[in-house]
Amino acid sequence: MLHYIPYILLFALATAVIYGWGLWRSFRQQQDLSNMLSAKGVSKIRKALKKGPASRNDLEQAVSGLTARQPFSSEQISVTEPGKFLDSILPYMIRQKMITEIREKSTTVYRLNKKQRRKTDDY
């Protein structure tokens, strides 16, 4: 009978670890979904800007209806207000020097920055 005790303790430990991991994932799920949606939004905007400079209205159309969900989960997040979504994504992209904001007359146009070449030291 005593030789079963280590197996029971290992099973209890494994159950506790799996339960703890599930709790941690459920607490972080909303943040993870938000990060996934932001990454998808950046990708969509870059893809739209590869075709040429675009106005804010064009970018709103590109990101409207965008959704993100984690594998094996029924929870998902989607863009319901493209204007507010762009208000959070565009400043980030400008700070990261992915895009440039150009003001032409009364409109604002966004353009994709060209990749800068890395300088290598020649020895």
JSON list of C-alpha atoms in Angstrom, two decimals:
[
{"chain": "A", "resi": 1, "resn": "MET", "atom": "CA", "xyz": [0.00, 0.00, 0.00]},
{"chain": "A", "resi": 2, "resn": "LEU", "atom": "CA", "xyz": [2.82, 2.45, 0.80]},
{"chain": "A", "resi": 3, "resn": "HIS", "atom": "CA", "xyz": [4.40, 2.04, -2.63]},
{"chain": "A", "resi": 4, "resn": "TYR", "atom": "CA", "xyz": [1.31, 3.75, -4.21]},
{"chain": "A", "resi": 5, "resn": "ILE", "atom": "CA", "xyz": [1.78, 7.00, -2.27]},
{"chain": "A", "resi": 6, "resn": "PRO", "atom": "CA", "xyz": [4.53, 8.47, -4.54]},
{"chain": "A", "resi": 7, "resn": "TYR", "atom": "CA", "xyz": [2.31, 7.84, -7.60]},
{"chain": "A", "resi": 8, "resn": "ILE", "atom": "CA", "xyz": [-0.65, 9.54, -5.95]},
{"chain": "A", "resi": 9, "resn": "LEU", "atom": "CA", "xyz": [1.53, 12.53, -5.00]},
{"chain": "A", "resi": 10, "resn": "LEU", "atom": "CA", "xyz": [2.92, 12.78, -8.54]},
{"chain": "A", "resi": 11, "resn": "PHE", "atom": "CA", "xyz": [-0.60, 12.68, -9.96]},
{"chain": "A", "resi": 12, "resn": "ALA", "atom": "CA", "xyz": [-1.72, 15.41, -7.54]},
{"chain": "A", "resi": 13, "resn": "LEU", "atom": "CA", "xyz": [1.30, 17.52, -8.47]},
{"chain": "A", "resi": 14, "resn": "ALA", "atom": "CA", "xyz": [0.65, 17.10, -12.21]},
{"chain": "A", "resi": 15, "resn": "THR", "atom": "CA", "xyz": [-3.01, 18.04, -11.70]},
{"chain": "A", "resi": 16, "resn": "ALA", "atom": "CA", "xyz": [-2.04, 21.15, -9.73]},
{"chain": "A", "resi": 17, "resn": "VAL", "atom": "CA", "xyz": [0.45, 22.24, -12.42]},
{"chain": "A", "resi": 18, "resn": "ILE", "atom": "CA", "xyz": [-2.11, 21.79, -15.23]},
{"chain": "A", "resi": 19, "resn": "TYR", "atom": "CA", "xyz": [-4.76, 23.64, -13.23]},
{"chain": "A", "resi": 20, "resn": "GLY", "atom": "CA", "xyz": [-2.36, 26.50, -12.47]},
{"chain": "A", "resi": 21, "resn": "TRP", "atom": "CA", "xyz": [-1.36, 26.77, -16.12]},
{"chain": "A", "resi": 22, "resn": "GLY", "atom": "CA", "xyz": [-5.05, 26.92, -17.11]},
{"chain": "A", "resi": 23, "resn": "LEU", "atom": "CA", "xyz": [-5.72, 29.71, -14.60]},
{"chain": "A", "resi": 24, "resn": "TRP", "atom": "CA", "xyz": [-2.71, 31.67, -15.83]},
{"chain": "A", "resi": 25, "resn": "ARG", "atom": "CA", "xyz": [-3.86, 31.33, -19.46]},
{"chain": "A", "resi": 26, "resn": "SER", "atom": "CA", "xyz": [-7.40, 32.44, -18.62]},
{"chain": "A", "resi": 27, "resn": "PHE", "atom": "CA", "xyz": [-6.12, 35.55, -16.81]},
{"chain": "A", "resi": 28, "resn": "ARG", "atom": "CA", "xyz": [-3.90, 36.50, -19.76]},
{"chain": "A", "resi": 29, "resn": "GLN", "atom": "CA", "xyz": [-6.35, 35.58, -22.52]},
{"chain": "A", "resi": 30, "resn": "GLN", "atom": "CA", "xyz": [-7.76, 39.07, -23.11]},
{"chain": "A", "resi": 31, "resn": "GLN", "atom": "CA", "xyz": [-4.29, 40.61, -23.34]},
{"chain": "A", "resi": 32, "resn": "ASP", "atom": "CA", "xyz": [-3.12, 37.86, -25.68]},
{"chain": "A", "resi": 33, "resn": "LEU", "atom": "CA", "xyz": [-6.15, 38.38, -27.94]},
{"chain": "A", "resi": 34, "resn": "SER", "atom": "CA", "xyz": [-5.53, 42.12, -27.99]},
{"chain": "A", "resi": 35, "resn": "ASN", "atom": "CA", "xyz": [-1.87, 41.59, -28.93]},
{"chain": "A", "resi": 36, "resn": "MET", "atom": "CA", "xyz": [-2.86, 39.16, -31.69]},
{"chain": "A", "resi": 37, "resn": "LEU", "atom": "CA", "xyz": [-5.40, 41.63, -33.10]},
{"chain": "A", "resi": 38, "resn": "SER", "atom": "CA", "xyz": [-2.85, 44.44, -33.05]},
{"chain": "A", "resi": 39, "resn": "ALA", "atom": "CA", "xyz": [-0.30, 42.29, -34.88]},
{"chain": "A", "resi": 40, "resn": "LYS", "atom": "CA", "xyz": [-2.89, 41.35, -37.49]},
{"chain": "A", "resi": 41, "resn": "GLY", "atom": "CA", "xyz": [-3.82, 45.02, -37.87]},
{"chain": "A", "resi": 42, "resn": "VAL", "atom": "CA", "xyz": [-0.21, 46.05, -38.42]},
{"chain": "A", "resi": 43, "resn": "SER", "atom": "CA", "xyz": [0.13, 43.32, -41.03]},
{"chain": "A", "resi": 44, "resn": "LYS", "atom": "CA", "xyz": [-3.05, 44.39, -42.85]},
{"chain": "A", "resi": 45, "resn": "ILE", "atom": "CA", "xyz": [-1.97, 48.04, -42.87]},
{"chain": "A", "resi": 46, "resn": "ARG", "atom": "CA", "xyz": [1.48, 47.17, -44.22]},
{"chain": "A", "resi": 47, "resn": "LYS", "atom": "CA", "xyz": [-0.11, 45.01, -46.91]},
{"chain": "A", "resi": 48, "resn": "ALA", "atom": "CA", "xyz": [-2.47, 47.84, -47.91]},
{"chain": "A", "resi": 49, "resn": "LEU", "atom": "CA", "xyz": [0.37, 50.37, -48.01]},
{"chain": "A", "resi": 50, "resn": "LYS", "atom": "CA", "xyz": [2.53, 48.14, -50.23]},
{"chain": "A", "resi": 51, "resn": "LYS", "atom": "CA", "xyz": [0.11, 49.02, -53.04]},
{"chain": "A", "resi": 52, "resn": "GLY", "atom": "CA", "xyz": [0.88, 52.71, -52.50]},
{"chain": "A", "resi": 53, "resn": "PRO", "atom": "CA", "xyz": [0.09, 55.60, -50.15]},
{"chain": "A", "resi": 54, "resn": "ALA", "atom": "CA", "xyz": [-3.35, 55.42, -48.57]},
{"chain": "A", "resi": 55, "resn": "SER", "atom": "CA", "xyz": [-5.65, 57.74, -46.67]},
{"chain": "A", "resi": 56, "resn": "ARG", "atom": "CA", "xyz": [-7.14, 57.01, -43.28]},
{"chain": "A", "resi": 57, "resn": "ASN", "atom": "CA", "xyz": [-10.46, 56.00, -44.87]},
{"chain": "A", "resi": 58, "resn": "ASP", "atom": "CA", "xyz": [-8.67, 53.43, -47.03]},
{"chain": "A", "resi": 59, "resn": "LEU", "atom": "CA", "xyz": [-6.94, 51.99, -43.98]},
{"chain": "A", "resi": 60, "resn": "GLU", "atom": "CA", "xyz": [-10.23, 51.87, -42.05]},
{"chain": "A", "resi": 61, "resn": "GLN", "atom": "CA", "xyz": [-11.69, 49.72, -44.83]},
{"chain": "A", "resi": 62, "resn": "ALA", "atom": "CA", "xyz": [-8.62, 47.47, -44.71]},
{"chain": "A", "resi": 63, "resn": "VAL", "atom": "CA", "xyz": [-8.93, 46.72, -40.98]},
{"chain": "A", "resi": 64, "resn": "SER", "atom": "CA", "xyz": [-12.72, 46.66, -40.61]},
{"chain": "A", "resi": 65, "resn": "GLY", "atom": "CA", "xyz": [-14.00, 43.22, -39.65]},
{"chain": "A", "resi": 66, "resn": "LEU", "atom": "CA", "xyz": [-10.57, 41.97, -38.61]},
{"chain": "A", "resi": 67, "resn": "THR", "atom": "CA", "xyz": [-10.77, 39.19, -36.00]},
{"chain": "A", "resi": 68, "resn": "ALA", "atom": "CA", "xyz": [-8.34, 37.25, -33.83]},
{"chain": "A", "resi": 69, "resn": "ARG", "atom": "CA", "xyz": [-8.81, 34.09, -31.81]},
{"chain": "A", "resi": 70, "resn": "GLN", "atom": "CA", "xyz": [-6.59, 31.63, -30.06]},
{"chain": "A", "resi": 71, "resn": "PRO", "atom": "CA", "xyz": [-6.39, 28.00, -31.16]},
{"chain": "A", "resi": 72, "resn": "PHE", "atom": "CA", "xyz": [-8.69, 25.63, -29.27]},
{"chain": "A", "resi": 73, "resn": "SER", "atom": "CA", "xyz": [-10.68, 28.51, -27.81]},
{"chain": "A", "resi": 74, "resn": "SER", "atom": "CA", "xyz": [-14.12, 29.87, -28.64]},
{"chain": "A", "resi": 75, "resn": "GLU", "atom": "CA", "xyz": [-13.19, 33.36, -27.43]},
{"chain": "A", "resi": 76, "resn": "GLN", "atom": "CA", "xyz": [-12.42, 35.89, -30.15]},
{"chain": "A", "resi": 77, "resn": "ILE", "atom": "CA", "xyz": [-11.93, 39.62, -30.52]},
{"chain": "A", "resi": 78, "resn": "SER", "atom": "CA", "xyz": [-12.77, 41.75, -33.54]},
{"chain": "A", "resi": 79, "resn": "VAL", "atom": "CA", "xyz": [-12.49, 45.31, -34.79]},
{"chain": "A", "resi": 80, "resn": "THR", "atom": "CA", "xyz": [-15.89, 46.97, -34.41]},
{"chain": "A", "resi": 81, "resn": "GLU", "atom": "CA", "xyz": [-14.73, 50.59, -34.59]},
{"chain": "A", "resi": 82, "resn": "PRO", "atom": "CA", "xyz": [-11.96, 50.88, -37.21]},
{"chain": "A", "resi": 83, "resn": "GLY", "atom": "CA", "xyz": [-11.33, 54.57, -36.42]},
{"chain": "A", "resi": 84, "resn": "LYS", "atom": "CA", "xyz": [-10.50, 53.93, -32.77]},
{"chain": "A", "resi": 85, "resn": "PHE", "atom": "CA", "xyz": [-8.44, 50.87, -33.73]},
{"chain": "A", "resi": 86, "resn": "LEU", "atom": "CA", "xyz": [-6.37, 52.99, -36.13]},
{"chain": "A", "resi": 87, "resn": "ASP", "atom": "CA", "xyz": [-5.95, 55.63, -33.40]},
{"chain": "A", "resi": 88, "resn": "SER", "atom": "CA", "xyz": [-4.04, 53.03, -31.39]},
{"chain": "A", "resi": 89, "resn": "ILE", "atom": "CA", "xyz": [-2.15, 51.31, -34.23]},
{"chain": "A", "resi": 90, "resn": "LEU", "atom": "CA", "xyz": [-0.99, 54.20, -36.44]},
{"chain": "A", "resi": 91, "resn": "PRO", "atom": "CA", "xyz": [0.98, 56.12, -33.75]},
{"chain": "A", "resi": 92, "resn": "TYR", "atom": "CA", "xyz": [2.73, 52.88, -32.81]},
{"chain": "A", "resi": 93, "resn": "MET", "atom": "CA", "xyz": [3.66, 52.23, -36.45]},
{"chain": "A", "resi": 94, "resn": "ILE", "atom": "CA", "xyz": [4.95, 55.79, -36.86]},
{"chain": "A", "resi": 95, "resn": "ARG", "atom": "CA", "xyz": [7.06, 55.52, -33.67]},
{"chain": "A", "resi": 96, "resn": "GLN", "atom": "CA", "xyz": [8.51, 52.24, -34.92]},
{"chain": "A", "resi": 97, "resn": "LYS", "atom": "CA", "xyz": [9.29, 53.95, -38.26]},
{"chain": "A", "resi": 98, "resn": "MET", "atom": "CA", "xyz": [7.23, 51.44, -40.21]},
{"chain": "A", "resi": 99, "resn": "ILE", "atom": "CA", "xyz": [5.16, 54.16, -41.87]},
{"chain": "A", "resi": 100, "resn": "THR", "atom": "CA", "xyz": [5.32, 57.89, -42.50]},
{"chain": "A", "resi": 101, "resn": "GLU", "atom": "CA", "xyz": [2.49, 60.36, -42.12]},
{"chain": "A", "resi": 102, "resn": "ILE", "atom": "CA", "xyz": [2.34, 62.88, -44.98]},
{"chain": "A", "resi": 103, "resn": "ARG", "atom": "CA", "xyz": [0.00, 65.86, -44.94]},
{"chain": "A", "resi": 104, "resn": "GLU", "atom": "CA", "xyz": [-1.16, 66.83, -48.42]},
{"chain": "A", "resi": 105, "resn": "LYS", "atom": "CA", "xyz": [-3.42, 69.90, -48.58]},
{"chain": "A", "resi": 106, "resn": "SER", "atom": "CA", "xyz": [-6.29, 68.99, -46.25]},
{"chain": "A", "resi": 107, "resn": "THR", "atom": "CA", "xyz": [-5.79, 65.22, -46.17]},
{"chain": "A", "resi": 108, "resn": "THR", "atom": "CA", "xyz": [-3.36, 62.98, -44.37]},
{"chain": "A", "resi": 109, "resn": "VAL", "atom": "CA", "xyz": [-1.78, 60.15, -46.31]},
{"chain": "A", "resi": 110, "resn": "TYR", "atom": "CA", "xyz": [0.26, 57.27, -44.91]},
{"chain": "A", "resi": 111, "resn": "ARG", "atom": "CA", "xyz": [3.18, 55.74, -46.75]},
{"chain": "A", "resi": 112, "resn": "LEU", "atom": "CA", "xyz": [5.20, 52.61, -46.02]},
{"chain": "A", "resi": 113, "resn": "ASN", "atom": "CA", "xyz": [8.84, 53.30, -45.17]},
{"chain": "A", "resi": 114, "resn": "LYS", "atom": "CA", "xyz": [11.45, 51.52, -47.18]},
{"chain": "A", "resi": 115, "resn": "LYS", "atom": "CA", "xyz": [13.61, 49.08, -45.26]},
{"chain": "A", "resi": 116, "resn": "GLN", "atom": "CA", "xyz": [16.90, 50.58, -44.29]},
{"chain": "A", "resi": 117, "resn": "ARG", "atom": "CA", "xyz": [19.92, 48.54, -45.18]},
{"chain": "A", "resi": 118, "resn": "ARG", "atom": "CA", "xyz": [22.16, 47.45, -42.37]},
{"chain": "A", "resi": 119, "resn": "LYS", "atom": "CA", "xyz": [25.65, 48.77, -42.54]},
{"chain": "A", "resi": 120, "resn": "THR", "atom": "CA", "xyz": [28.24, 46.06, -42.24]},
{"chain": "A", "resi": 121, "resn": "ASP", "atom": "CA", "xyz": [31.84, 46.56, -41.36]},
{"chain": "A", "resi": 122, "resn": "ASP", "atom": "CA", "xyz": [34.20, 45.45, -44.09]},
{"chain": "A", "resi": 123, "resn": "TYR", "atom": "CA", "xyz": [37.41, 44.01, -42.76]}
]
